């Protein structure tokens, strides 16, 4: 097996986040459950965007955010995702490369527009996400670069993109490429809403040995296994994946691997401003430390520190020197 030239290559939604403040009344008026994530048609996205207040635009997408975090911690990362040949696509491409993330997926011509996520942040820091996937769900196997995938120590996949047929087929092909090259595959379930209608596909991938590191929160673990007791859900999952990481929001996180089970509290923060990207940056920190050969506890703390930084400001990308913060 050749030495890896990259730490992590990720596949996921190529999305531009549009973030605005909102109050609870706005959410109720538009029928948006607080703290939830829902998919929108282009028409619904246009209507909600027109009703939003002053907004900030920045590149997003779960796995893309994670790769931005990896790069900010000094890791070598790449991203595979589909944008359209439009203004938002140009913004996404520029932002990824400016952050030091390798991004060479050709833009889509003649299809749906670049995806966007309209994020409404309430005063308590909760984010309500409304996603119009657009071109991101057109990602197909033809966009894969096998040499790029084989060059990374870890292939990181996000659950948001695992539903539609085209990107799911591309992800399964990428898993085969990575494992054939002797690399590891990490997968994040992303959001409990992703499990509905995809449970069998997720389970088949995990049962078939497709995942070496699995990230989930408590609710996702329960939904995926169909259990009502968290310990039994974790016991089922830990038998299928070598490394299992469970996040519990303000309660911290747990990692289970090789007979070890280690839990840590959440990293202390001064003020929670916007929880967008907390899970993405947690995964970035954990995986970056893992690539450096760190033990489970250090991996957990690196993830917690990165997540703690991103929730103290608007947006899902770090704005301070994460290298100094996590000290890898």
PDB file of C-alpha atoms in Angstrom:
ATOM      1  CA  UNK A   1       0.000   0.000   0.000  1.00  0.00           C
ATOM      2  CA  UNK A   2       1.454   3.353  -1.063  1.00  0.00           C
ATOM      3  CA  UNK A   3       1.789   6.108   1.512  1.00  0.00           C
ATOM      4  CA  UNK A   4      -1.155   8.525   1.524  1.00  0.00           C
ATOM      5  CA  UNK A   5      -0.490  12.002   0.159  1.00  0.00           C
ATOM      6  CA  UNK A   6      -3.776  13.321   1.607  1.00  0.00           C
ATOM      7  CA  UNK A   7      -5.237  12.886   5.066  1.00  0.00           C
ATOM      8  CA  UNK A   8      -8.915  12.922   4.124  1.00  0.00           C
ATOM      9  CA  UNK A   9     -11.004  13.155   0.962  1.00  0.00           C
ATOM     10  CA  UNK A  10     -14.714  13.760   1.497  1.00  0.00           C
ATOM     11  CA  UNK A  11     -17.834  13.374  -0.608  1.00  0.00           C
ATOM     12  CA  UNK A  12     -20.904  15.415   0.215  1.00  0.00           C
ATOM     13  CA  UNK A  13     -23.362  18.153  -0.635  1.00  0.00           C
ATOM     14  CA  UNK A  14     -21.809  21.213  -2.260  1.00  0.00           C
ATOM     15  CA  UNK A  15     -24.031  23.855  -0.707  1.00  0.00           C
ATOM     16  CA  UNK A  16     -23.886  27.604  -0.137  1.00  0.00           C
ATOM     17  CA  UNK A  17     -25.281  28.555   3.284  1.00  0.00           C
ATOM     18  CA  UNK A  18     -27.511  31.618   3.560  1.00  0.00           C
ATOM     19  CA  UNK A  19     -27.694  32.517   7.274  1.00  0.00           C
ATOM     20  CA  UNK A  20     -30.050  34.994   8.916  1.00  0.00           C
ATOM     21  CA  UNK A  21     -31.367  35.699  12.405  1.00  0.00           C
ATOM     22  CA  UNK A  22     -35.021  34.910  13.100  1.00  0.00           C
ATOM     23  CA  UNK A  23     -37.357  34.745  16.078  1.00  0.00           C
ATOM     24  CA  UNK A  24     -39.621  31.883  17.135  1.00  0.00           C
ATOM     25  CA  UNK A  25     -42.657  33.635  15.662  1.00  0.00           C
ATOM     26  CA  UNK A  26     -41.050  33.672  12.195  1.00  0.00           C
ATOM     27  CA  UNK A  27     -40.471  29.933  12.416  1.00  0.00           C
ATOM     28  CA  UNK A  28     -44.073  29.292  13.484  1.00  0.00           C
ATOM     29  CA  UNK A  29     -45.419  31.549  10.743  1.00  0.00           C
ATOM     30  CA  UNK A  30     -43.569  29.553   8.101  1.00  0.00           C
ATOM     31  CA  UNK A  31     -44.279  26.139   9.624  1.00  0.00           C
ATOM     32  CA  UNK A  32     -40.625  25.393  10.414  1.00  0.00           C
ATOM     33  CA  UNK A  33     -39.994  23.180  13.469  1.00  0.00           C
ATOM     34  CA  UNK A  34     -37.260  24.800  15.513  1.00  0.00           C
ATOM     35  CA  UNK A  35     -33.896  23.047  15.266  1.00  0.00           C
ATOM     36  CA  UNK A  36     -35.033  20.824  12.398  1.00  0.00           C
ATOM     37  CA  UNK A  37     -33.793  20.243   8.848  1.00  0.00           C
ATOM     38  CA  UNK A  38     -36.146  20.020   5.875  1.00  0.00           C
ATOM     39  CA  UNK A  39     -35.724  19.784   2.124  1.00  0.00           C
ATOM     40  CA  UNK A  40     -37.152  22.516  -0.106  1.00  0.00           C
ATOM     41  CA  UNK A  41     -37.991  22.736  -3.789  1.00  0.00           C
ATOM     42  CA  UNK A  42     -36.401  25.645  -5.682  1.00  0.00           C
ATOM     43  CA  UNK A  43     -39.757  27.451  -5.547  1.00  0.00           C
ATOM     44  CA  UNK A  44     -40.080  26.989  -1.782  1.00  0.00           C
ATOM     45  CA  UNK A  45     -36.479  28.149  -1.325  1.00  0.00           C
ATOM     46  CA  UNK A  46     -37.170  31.314  -3.316  1.00  0.00           C
ATOM     47  CA  UNK A  47     -40.244  32.065  -1.196  1.00  0.00           C
ATOM     48  CA  UNK A  48     -38.461  31.550   2.135  1.00  0.00           C
ATOM     49  CA  UNK A  49     -35.411  33.504   0.983  1.00  0.00           C
ATOM     50  CA  UNK A  50     -37.668  36.432   0.100  1.00  0.00           C
ATOM     51  CA  UNK A  51     -39.096  36.455   3.629  1.00  0.00           C
ATOM     52  CA  UNK A  52     -35.735  36.190   5.447  1.00  0.00           C
ATOM     53  CA  UNK A  53     -33.980  39.166   6.976  1.00  0.00           C
ATOM     54  CA  UNK A  54     -30.485  40.384   6.172  1.00  0.00           C
ATOM     55  CA  UNK A  55     -28.377  37.312   5.419  1.00  0.00           C
ATOM     56  CA  UNK A  56     -24.754  36.218   5.182  1.00  0.00           C
ATOM     57  CA  UNK A  57     -23.694  33.895   2.376  1.00  0.00           C
ATOM     58  CA  UNK A  58     -20.860  31.417   2.803  1.00  0.00           C
ATOM     59  CA  UNK A  59     -19.964  28.018   1.418  1.00  0.00           C
ATOM     60  CA  UNK A  60     -21.334  25.116   3.419  1.00  0.00           C
ATOM     61  CA  UNK A  61     -22.375  21.498   3.220  1.00  0.00           C
ATOM     62  CA  UNK A  62     -21.651  19.040   6.036  1.00  0.00           C
ATOM     63  CA  UNK A  63     -18.602  17.180   4.693  1.00  0.00           C
ATOM     64  CA  UNK A  64     -17.320  20.349   2.999  1.00  0.00           C
ATOM     65  CA  UNK A  65     -17.408  22.109   6.373  1.00  0.00           C
ATOM     66  CA  UNK A  66     -15.474  19.210   7.848  1.00  0.00           C
ATOM     67  CA  UNK A  67     -12.794  19.454   5.173  1.00  0.00           C
ATOM     68  CA  UNK A  68     -12.483  23.188   5.812  1.00  0.00           C
ATOM     69  CA  UNK A  69     -11.911  22.305   9.458  1.00  0.00           C
ATOM     70  CA  UNK A  70      -9.298  19.686   8.593  1.00  0.00           C
ATOM     71  CA  UNK A  71      -7.419  22.225   6.472  1.00  0.00           C
ATOM     72  CA  UNK A  72      -7.636  24.800   9.279  1.00  0.00           C
ATOM     73  CA  UNK A  73      -5.990  22.284  11.626  1.00  0.00           C
ATOM     74  CA  UNK A  74      -3.129  21.749   9.199  1.00  0.00           C
ATOM     75  CA  UNK A  75      -4.460  18.574   7.602  1.00  0.00           C
ATOM     76  CA  UNK A  76      -4.373  17.825   3.879  1.00  0.00           C
ATOM     77  CA  UNK A  77      -7.928  17.518   2.610  1.00  0.00           C
ATOM     78  CA  UNK A  78      -9.884  17.277  -0.627  1.00  0.00           C
ATOM     79  CA  UNK A  79     -13.577  17.452  -1.459  1.00  0.00           C
ATOM     80  CA  UNK A  80     -15.750  15.834  -4.128  1.00  0.00           C
ATOM     81  CA  UNK A  81     -19.122  17.520  -4.671  1.00  0.00           C
ATOM     82  CA  UNK A  82     -21.300  18.858  -7.460  1.00  0.00           C
ATOM     83  CA  UNK A  83     -21.983  22.532  -8.108  1.00  0.00           C
ATOM     84  CA  UNK A  84     -23.551  24.157 -11.160  1.00  0.00           C
ATOM     85  CA  UNK A  85     -21.880  26.593 -13.489  1.00  0.00           C
ATOM     86  CA  UNK A  86     -23.463  29.637 -11.832  1.00  0.00           C
ATOM     87  CA  UNK A  87     -22.607  32.384  -9.350  1.00  0.00           C
ATOM     88  CA  UNK A  88     -23.151  30.286  -6.217  1.00  0.00           C
ATOM     89  CA  UNK A  89     -21.036  27.543  -7.781  1.00  0.00           C
ATOM     90  CA  UNK A  90     -18.204  30.017  -8.339  1.00  0.00           C
ATOM     91  CA  UNK A  91     -18.488  31.175  -4.703  1.00  0.00           C
ATOM     92  CA  UNK A  92     -18.309  27.593  -3.430  1.00  0.00           C
ATOM     93  CA  UNK A  93     -15.327  26.689  -5.602  1.00  0.00           C
ATOM     94  CA  UNK A  94     -13.430  29.834  -4.619  1.00  0.00           C
ATOM     95  CA  UNK A  95     -14.089  29.394  -0.909  1.00  0.00           C
ATOM     96  CA  UNK A  96     -12.935  25.765  -0.811  1.00  0.00           C
ATOM     97  CA  UNK A  97      -9.706  26.458  -2.648  1.00  0.00           C
ATOM     98  CA  UNK A  98      -9.021  29.622  -0.629  1.00  0.00           C
ATOM     99  CA  UNK A  99      -9.256  27.531   2.528  1.00  0.00           C
ATOM    100  CA  UNK A 100      -6.673  25.100   1.198  1.00  0.00           C
ATOM    101  CA  UNK A 101      -9.063  22.273   0.311  1.00  0.00           C
ATOM    102  CA  UNK A 102      -8.428  20.553  -3.019  1.00  0.00           C
ATOM    103  CA  UNK A 103     -11.626  20.807  -5.089  1.00  0.00           C
ATOM    104  CA  UNK A 104     -11.631  19.879  -8.769  1.00  0.00           C
ATOM    105  CA  UNK A 105     -15.097  18.439  -9.483  1.00  0.00           C
ATOM    106  CA  UNK A 106     -16.193  19.927 -12.862  1.00  0.00           C
ATOM    107  CA  UNK A 107     -19.309  22.154 -12.596  1.00  0.00           C
ATOM    108  CA  UNK A 108     -22.628  20.891 -13.959  1.00  0.00           C
ATOM    109  CA  UNK A 109     -23.879  22.599 -17.117  1.00  0.00           C
ATOM    110  CA  UNK A 110     -27.557  22.685 -18.057  1.00  0.00           C
ATOM    111  CA  UNK A 111     -28.923  21.103 -14.873  1.00  0.00           C
ATOM    112  CA  UNK A 112     -30.338  22.417 -11.600  1.00  0.00           C
ATOM    113  CA  UNK A 113     -28.635  25.370  -9.858  1.00  0.00           C
ATOM    114  CA  UNK A 114     -26.026  25.097  -7.134  1.00  0.00           C
ATOM    115  CA  UNK A 115     -27.563  23.934  -3.871  1.00  0.00           C
ATOM    116  CA  UNK A 116     -28.279  26.323  -1.020  1.00  0.00           C
ATOM    117  CA  UNK A 117     -29.244  25.972   2.619  1.00  0.00           C
ATOM    118  CA  UNK A 118     -31.341  28.708   4.202  1.00  0.00           C
ATOM    119  CA  UNK A 119     -30.373  28.715   7.882  1.00  0.00           C
ATOM    120  CA  UNK A 120     -32.443  30.581  10.456  1.00  0.00           C
ATOM    121  CA  UNK A 121     -30.692  31.181  13.778  1.00  0.00           C
ATOM    122  CA  UNK A 122     -32.741  32.045  16.877  1.00  0.00           C
ATOM    123  CA  UNK A 123     -31.478  33.954  19.914  1.00  0.00           C
ATOM    124  CA  UNK A 124     -30.659  30.731  21.773  1.00  0.00           C
ATOM    125  CA  UNK A 125     -28.216  29.674  19.032  1.00  0.00           C
ATOM    126  CA  UNK A 126     -30.475  26.966  17.594  1.00  0.00           C
ATOM    127  CA  UNK A 127     -30.369  26.655  13.814  1.00  0.00           C
ATOM    128  CA  UNK A 128     -33.295  25.637  11.632  1.00  0.00           C
ATOM    129  CA  UNK A 129     -32.014  24.407   8.273  1.00  0.00           C
ATOM    130  CA  UNK A 130     -33.958  24.513   5.016  1.00  0.00           C
ATOM    131  CA  UNK A 131     -32.056  22.884   2.186  1.00  0.00           C
ATOM    132  CA  UNK A 132     -32.568  23.013  -1.573  1.00  0.00           C
ATOM    133  CA  UNK A 133     -29.990  20.434  -2.788  1.00  0.00           C
ATOM    134  CA  UNK A 134     -30.018  21.482  -6.442  1.00  0.00           C
ATOM    135  CA  UNK A 135     -26.970  20.340  -8.406  1.00  0.00           C
ATOM    136  CA  UNK A 136     -25.401  18.604  -5.401  1.00  0.00           C
ATOM    137  CA  UNK A 137     -27.719  15.612  -5.813  1.00  0.00           C
ATOM    138  CA  UNK A 138     -26.596  15.201  -9.424  1.00  0.00           C
ATOM    139  CA  UNK A 139     -23.158  13.967  -8.341  1.00  0.00           C
ATOM    140  CA  UNK A 140     -22.469  10.703 -10.185  1.00  0.00           C
ATOM    141  CA  UNK A 141     -19.744   8.090 -10.503  1.00  0.00           C
ATOM    142  CA  UNK A 142     -18.306   9.815 -13.583  1.00  0.00           C
ATOM    143  CA  UNK A 143     -17.196  12.706 -11.345  1.00  0.00           C
ATOM    144  CA  UNK A 144     -14.983  10.441  -9.223  1.00  0.00           C
ATOM    145  CA  UNK A 145     -11.198  10.558  -9.455  1.00  0.00           C
ATOM    146  CA  UNK A 146     -10.052   7.084  -8.326  1.00  0.00           C
ATOM    147  CA  UNK A 147      -6.454   8.234  -7.904  1.00  0.00           C
ATOM    148  CA  UNK A 148      -7.578  11.072  -5.608  1.00  0.00           C
ATOM    149  CA  UNK A 149      -9.658   8.719  -3.444  1.00  0.00           C
ATOM    150  CA  UNK A 150      -6.848   6.173  -3.227  1.00  0.00           C
ATOM    151  CA  UNK A 151      -4.372   8.887  -2.209  1.00  0.00           C
ATOM    152  CA  UNK A 152      -6.157   9.732   1.073  1.00  0.00           C
ATOM    153  CA  UNK A 153      -5.825   7.894   4.388  1.00  0.00           C
ATOM    154  CA  UNK A 154      -9.563   8.273   4.980  1.00  0.00           C
ATOM    155  CA  UNK A 155     -12.600   8.596   2.704  1.00  0.00           C
ATOM    156  CA  UNK A 156     -15.280  10.578   4.570  1.00  0.00           C
ATOM    157  CA  UNK A 157     -18.931  10.343   3.476  1.00  0.00           C
ATOM    158  CA  UNK A 158     -22.002  12.259   4.680  1.00  0.00           C
ATOM    159  CA  UNK A 159     -25.506  10.905   5.159  1.00  0.00           C
ATOM    160  CA  UNK A 160     -27.188  13.918   3.578  1.00  0.00           C
ATOM    161  CA  UNK A 161     -25.974  12.786   0.150  1.00  0.00           C
ATOM    162  CA  UNK A 162     -26.679   9.079   0.578  1.00  0.00           C
ATOM    163  CA  UNK A 163     -30.382   9.186  -0.367  1.00  0.00           C
ATOM    164  CA  UNK A 164     -30.588  10.019  -4.095  1.00  0.00           C
ATOM    165  CA  UNK A 165     -29.663   7.171  -6.461  1.00  0.00           C
ATOM    166  CA  UNK A 166     -26.856   8.916  -8.376  1.00  0.00           C
ATOM    167  CA  UNK A 167     -24.721  10.096  -5.447  1.00  0.00           C
ATOM    168  CA  UNK A 168     -25.423   6.915  -3.450  1.00  0.00           C
ATOM    169  CA  UNK A 169     -24.059   4.809  -6.322  1.00  0.00           C
ATOM    170  CA  UNK A 170     -21.045   7.130  -6.528  1.00  0.00           C
ATOM    171  CA  UNK A 171     -20.430   6.752  -2.790  1.00  0.00           C
ATOM    172  CA  UNK A 172     -20.590   2.956  -2.955  1.00  0.00           C
ATOM    173  CA  UNK A 173     -18.090   2.982  -5.813  1.00  0.00           C
ATOM    174  CA  UNK A 174     -15.837   5.325  -3.818  1.00  0.00           C
ATOM    175  CA  UNK A 175     -15.961   2.924  -0.841  1.00  0.00           C
ATOM    176  CA  UNK A 176     -14.769   0.088  -3.086  1.00  0.00           C
ATOM    177  CA  UNK A 177     -11.929   2.271  -4.438  1.00  0.00           C
ATOM    178  CA  UNK A 178     -10.833   3.303  -0.943  1.00  0.00           C
ATOM    179  CA  UNK A 179     -10.917  -0.197   0.530  1.00  0.00           C
ATOM    180  CA  UNK A 180      -9.135  -1.657  -2.513  1.00  0.00           C
ATOM    181  CA  UNK A 181      -6.344   0.854  -1.843  1.00  0.00           C
ATOM    182  CA  UNK A 182      -6.176  -0.189   1.825  1.00  0.00           C
ATOM    183  CA  UNK A 183      -7.739   3.034   3.090  1.00  0.00           C
ATOM    184  CA  UNK A 184     -10.349   3.595   5.811  1.00  0.00           C
ATOM    185  CA  UNK A 185     -13.917   4.815   5.274  1.00  0.00           C
ATOM    186  CA  UNK A 186     -15.625   7.159   7.736  1.00  0.00           C
ATOM    187  CA  UNK A 187     -19.347   7.914   7.563  1.00  0.00           C
ATOM    188  CA  UNK A 188     -21.520  10.451   9.360  1.00  0.00           C
ATOM    189  CA  UNK A 189     -25.266   9.922   9.588  1.00  0.00           C
ATOM    190  CA  UNK A 190     -25.550  13.752   9.445  1.00  0.00           C
ATOM    191  CA  UNK A 191     -29.116  14.234  10.669  1.00  0.00           C
ATOM    192  CA  UNK A 192     -31.845  11.943  11.989  1.00  0.00           C
ATOM    193  CA  UNK A 193     -34.155  13.112   9.185  1.00  0.00           C
ATOM    194  CA  UNK A 194     -31.762  11.411   6.733  1.00  0.00           C
ATOM    195  CA  UNK A 195     -32.468   7.973   8.205  1.00  0.00           C
ATOM    196  CA  UNK A 196     -36.164   7.917   7.251  1.00  0.00           C
ATOM    197  CA  UNK A 197     -36.425   6.032   3.970  1.00  0.00           C
ATOM    198  CA  UNK A 198     -32.701   5.195   3.956  1.00  0.00           C
ATOM    199  CA  UNK A 199     -32.476   2.841   6.913  1.00  0.00           C
ATOM    200  CA  UNK A 200     -32.074  -0.290   4.784  1.00  0.00           C
ATOM    201  CA  UNK A 201     -29.381   1.326   2.614  1.00  0.00           C
ATOM    202  CA  UNK A 202     -27.459   2.560   5.649  1.00  0.00           C
ATOM    203  CA  UNK A 203     -27.762  -0.821   7.354  1.00  0.00           C
ATOM    204  CA  UNK A 204     -26.659  -2.745   4.256  1.00  0.00           C
ATOM    205  CA  UNK A 205     -23.575  -0.558   3.876  1.00  0.00           C
ATOM    206  CA  UNK A 206     -22.635  -0.935   7.552  1.00  0.00           C
ATOM    207  CA  UNK A 207     -23.462  -4.657   7.740  1.00  0.00           C
ATOM    208  CA  UNK A 208     -21.365  -5.244   4.619  1.00  0.00           C
ATOM    209  CA  UNK A 209     -18.249  -3.797   6.265  1.00  0.00           C
ATOM    210  CA  UNK A 210     -18.340  -0.575   4.264  1.00  0.00           C
ATOM    211  CA  UNK A 211     -17.688   1.674   7.270  1.00  0.00           C
ATOM    212  CA  UNK A 212     -14.597   1.754   9.497  1.00  0.00           C
ATOM    213  CA  UNK A 213     -15.493   4.875  11.530  1.00  0.00           C
ATOM    214  CA  UNK A 214     -19.126   5.814  12.173  1.00  0.00           C
ATOM    215  CA  UNK A 215     -20.286   9.177  13.545  1.00  0.00           C
ATOM    216  CA  UNK A 216     -23.820   9.482  14.941  1.00  0.00           C
ATOM    217  CA  UNK A 217     -25.710  11.302  17.651  1.00  0.00           C
ATOM    218  CA  UNK A 218     -27.841   9.454  20.193  1.00  0.00           C
ATOM    219  CA  UNK A 219     -31.106   9.884  18.299  1.00  0.00           C
ATOM    220  CA  UNK A 220     -29.548   8.690  15.038  1.00  0.00           C
ATOM    221  CA  UNK A 221     -28.131   5.593  16.736  1.00  0.00           C
ATOM    222  CA  UNK A 222     -31.584   4.729  18.102  1.00  0.00           C
ATOM    223  CA  UNK A 223     -33.301   5.310  14.776  1.00  0.00           C
ATOM    224  CA  UNK A 224     -30.769   3.338  12.768  1.00  0.00           C
ATOM    225  CA  UNK A 225     -30.949   0.283  15.029  1.00  0.00           C
ATOM    226  CA  UNK A 226     -34.648   0.535  15.848  1.00  0.00           C
ATOM    227  CA  UNK A 227     -33.797   0.256  19.535  1.00  0.00           C
ATOM    228  CA  UNK A 228     -35.349   2.220  22.382  1.00  0.00           C
ATOM    229  CA  UNK A 229     -32.373   1.836  24.737  1.00  0.00           C
ATOM    230  CA  UNK A 230     -29.142   3.666  23.873  1.00  0.00           C
ATOM    231  CA  UNK A 231     -26.780   1.081  25.399  1.00  0.00           C
ATOM    232  CA  UNK A 232     -28.287  -1.729  23.330  1.00  0.00           C
ATOM    233  CA  UNK A 233     -28.133   0.456  20.202  1.00  0.00           C
ATOM    234  CA  UNK A 234     -24.448   1.127  20.818  1.00  0.00           C
ATOM    235  CA  UNK A 235     -23.766  -2.546  21.481  1.00  0.00           C
ATOM    236  CA  UNK A 236     -25.323  -3.421  18.128  1.00  0.00           C
ATOM    237  CA  UNK A 237     -23.376  -0.782  16.228  1.00  0.00           C
ATOM    238  CA  UNK A 238     -20.011  -1.370  17.925  1.00  0.00           C
ATOM    239  CA  UNK A 239     -20.153  -4.998  16.746  1.00  0.00           C
ATOM    240  CA  UNK A 240     -20.290  -3.789  13.143  1.00  0.00           C
ATOM    241  CA  UNK A 241     -17.822  -0.892  12.975  1.00  0.00           C
ATOM    242  CA  UNK A 242     -14.243  -0.750  14.319  1.00  0.00           C
ATOM    243  CA  UNK A 243     -14.632   2.827  15.616  1.00  0.00           C
ATOM    244  CA  UNK A 244     -17.974   4.218  16.802  1.00  0.00           C
ATOM    245  CA  UNK A 245     -18.301   7.884  17.822  1.00  0.00           C
ATOM    246  CA  UNK A 246     -21.494   9.143  19.467  1.00  0.00           C
ATOM    247  CA  UNK A 247     -22.066  12.854  20.042  1.00  0.00           C
ATOM    248  CA  UNK A 248     -24.436  14.123  22.721  1.00  0.00           C
ATOM    249  CA  UNK A 249     -24.470  17.878  22.128  1.00  0.00           C
ATOM    250  CA  UNK A 250     -23.839  19.812  25.350  1.00  0.00           C
ATOM    251  CA  UNK A 251     -23.344  16.513  27.202  1.00  0.00           C
ATOM    252  CA  UNK A 252     -20.156  15.691  25.284  1.00  0.00           C
ATOM    253  CA  UNK A 253     -19.205  12.654  23.209  1.00  0.00           C
ATOM    254  CA  UNK A 254     -18.225   8.985  23.452  1.00  0.00           C
ATOM    255  CA  UNK A 255     -15.892   6.842  21.344  1.00  0.00           C
ATOM    256  CA  UNK A 256     -15.877   3.045  21.355  1.00  0.00           C
ATOM    257  CA  UNK A 257     -13.085   1.044  19.707  1.00  0.00           C
ATOM    258  CA  UNK A 258     -10.984  -2.030  20.389  1.00  0.00           C
ATOM    259  CA  UNK A 259     -12.565  -2.752  23.756  1.00  0.00           C
ATOM    260  CA  UNK A 260     -12.182   0.848  24.895  1.00  0.00           C
ATOM    261  CA  UNK A 261     -15.083   3.154  25.692  1.00  0.00           C
ATOM    262  CA  UNK A 262     -14.125   6.749  26.479  1.00  0.00           C
ATOM    263  CA  UNK A 263     -16.456   9.656  27.171  1.00  0.00           C
ATOM    264  CA  UNK A 264     -15.657  13.345  27.524  1.00  0.00           C
ATOM    265  CA  UNK A 265     -17.762  16.431  28.363  1.00  0.00           C
ATOM    266  CA  UNK A 266     -18.337  19.198  25.860  1.00  0.00           C
ATOM    267  CA  UNK A 267     -15.589  21.786  25.591  1.00  0.00           C
ATOM    268  CA  UNK A 268     -16.411  24.923  27.621  1.00  0.00           C
ATOM    269  CA  UNK A 269     -17.565  27.960  25.630  1.00  0.00           C
ATOM    270  CA  UNK A 270     -18.293  31.565  26.545  1.00  0.00           C
ATOM    271  CA  UNK A 271     -21.534  31.887  24.584  1.00  0.00           C
ATOM    272  CA  UNK A 272     -23.400  29.719  22.084  1.00  0.00           C
ATOM    273  CA  UNK A 273     -24.177  31.914  19.071  1.00  0.00           C
ATOM    274  CA  UNK A 274     -24.939  29.464  16.261  1.00  0.00           C
ATOM    275  CA  UNK A 275     -24.781  25.650  16.453  1.00  0.00           C
ATOM    276  CA  UNK A 276     -24.486  25.303  12.658  1.00  0.00           C
ATOM    277  CA  UNK A 277     -21.522  23.081  11.849  1.00  0.00           C
ATOM    278  CA  UNK A 278     -20.881  21.786  15.368  1.00  0.00           C
ATOM    279  CA  UNK A 279     -21.055  18.152  14.291  1.00  0.00           C
ATOM    280  CA  UNK A 280     -19.092  18.874  11.116  1.00  0.00           C
ATOM    281  CA  UNK A 281     -16.192  20.435  13.011  1.00  0.00           C
ATOM    282  CA  UNK A 282     -16.309  17.725  15.658  1.00  0.00           C
ATOM    283  CA  UNK A 283     -15.796  15.129  12.923  1.00  0.00           C
ATOM    284  CA  UNK A 284     -13.019  17.246  11.418  1.00  0.00           C
ATOM    285  CA  UNK A 285     -11.162  17.391  14.715  1.00  0.00           C
ATOM    286  CA  UNK A 286     -11.600  13.715  15.499  1.00  0.00           C
ATOM    287  CA  UNK A 287     -10.467  12.591  12.046  1.00  0.00           C
ATOM    288  CA  UNK A 288      -7.503  14.976  11.897  1.00  0.00           C
ATOM    289  CA  UNK A 289      -6.241  13.711  15.249  1.00  0.00           C
ATOM    290  CA  UNK A 290      -6.903  10.125  14.152  1.00  0.00           C
ATOM    291  CA  UNK A 291      -4.737  10.678  11.073  1.00  0.00           C
ATOM    292  CA  UNK A 292      -1.968  11.881  13.412  1.00  0.00           C
ATOM    293  CA  UNK A 293      -2.116   8.598  15.331  1.00  0.00           C
ATOM    294  CA  UNK A 294      -3.769  10.104  18.434  1.00  0.00           C
ATOM    295  CA  UNK A 295      -5.614   7.928  20.940  1.00  0.00           C
ATOM    296  CA  UNK A 296      -9.376   7.948  21.367  1.00  0.00           C
ATOM    297  CA  UNK A 297      -9.456  10.535  24.158  1.00  0.00           C
ATOM    298  CA  UNK A 298      -7.242  12.971  22.257  1.00  0.00           C
ATOM    299  CA  UNK A 299      -9.361  12.491  19.128  1.00  0.00           C
ATOM    300  CA  UNK A 300     -12.516  13.243  21.124  1.00  0.00           C
ATOM    301  CA  UNK A 301     -11.048  16.368  22.706  1.00  0.00           C
ATOM    302  CA  UNK A 302      -9.759  17.658  19.377  1.00  0.00           C
ATOM    303  CA  UNK A 303     -13.271  17.284  17.963  1.00  0.00           C
ATOM    304  CA  UNK A 304     -14.851  18.918  21.008  1.00  0.00           C
ATOM    305  CA  UNK A 305     -12.496  21.912  20.893  1.00  0.00           C
ATOM    306  CA  UNK A 306     -13.122  22.442  17.160  1.00  0.00           C
ATOM    307  CA  UNK A 307     -16.887  22.178  17.670  1.00  0.00           C
ATOM    308  CA  UNK A 308     -16.707  24.576  20.620  1.00  0.00           C
ATOM    309  CA  UNK A 309     -14.989  27.181  18.466  1.00  0.00           C
ATOM    310  CA  UNK A 310     -17.502  27.090  15.632  1.00  0.00           C
ATOM    311  CA  UNK A 311     -20.618  27.461  17.822  1.00  0.00           C
ATOM    312  CA  UNK A 312     -19.354  30.766  19.243  1.00  0.00           C
ATOM    313  CA  UNK A 313     -19.895  32.657  15.977  1.00  0.00           C
ATOM    314  CA  UNK A 314     -22.166  32.653  12.930  1.00  0.00           C
ATOM    315  CA  UNK A 315     -21.388  30.145  10.211  1.00  0.00           C
ATOM    316  CA  UNK A 316     -20.035  26.624  10.003  1.00  0.00           C
ATOM    317  CA  UNK A 317     -16.424  27.428   9.178  1.00  0.00           C
ATOM    318  CA  UNK A 318     -13.727  28.237  11.793  1.00  0.00           C
ATOM    319  CA  UNK A 319     -12.626  31.859  12.100  1.00  0.00           C
ATOM    320  CA  UNK A 320      -9.728  31.478  14.548  1.00  0.00           C
ATOM    321  CA  UNK A 321      -6.423  29.629  14.256  1.00  0.00           C
ATOM    322  CA  UNK A 322      -7.503  26.063  14.930  1.00  0.00           C
ATOM    323  CA  UNK A 323      -3.908  24.828  14.712  1.00  0.00           C
ATOM    324  CA  UNK A 324      -3.093  26.773  17.878  1.00  0.00           C
ATOM    325  CA  UNK A 325      -6.397  25.895  19.511  1.00  0.00           C
ATOM    326  CA  UNK A 326      -6.182  22.112  19.128  1.00  0.00           C
ATOM    327  CA  UNK A 327      -2.347  21.917  19.279  1.00  0.00           C
ATOM    328  CA  UNK A 328      -1.907  18.801  17.174  1.00  0.00           C
TER     329      UNK A 328
END
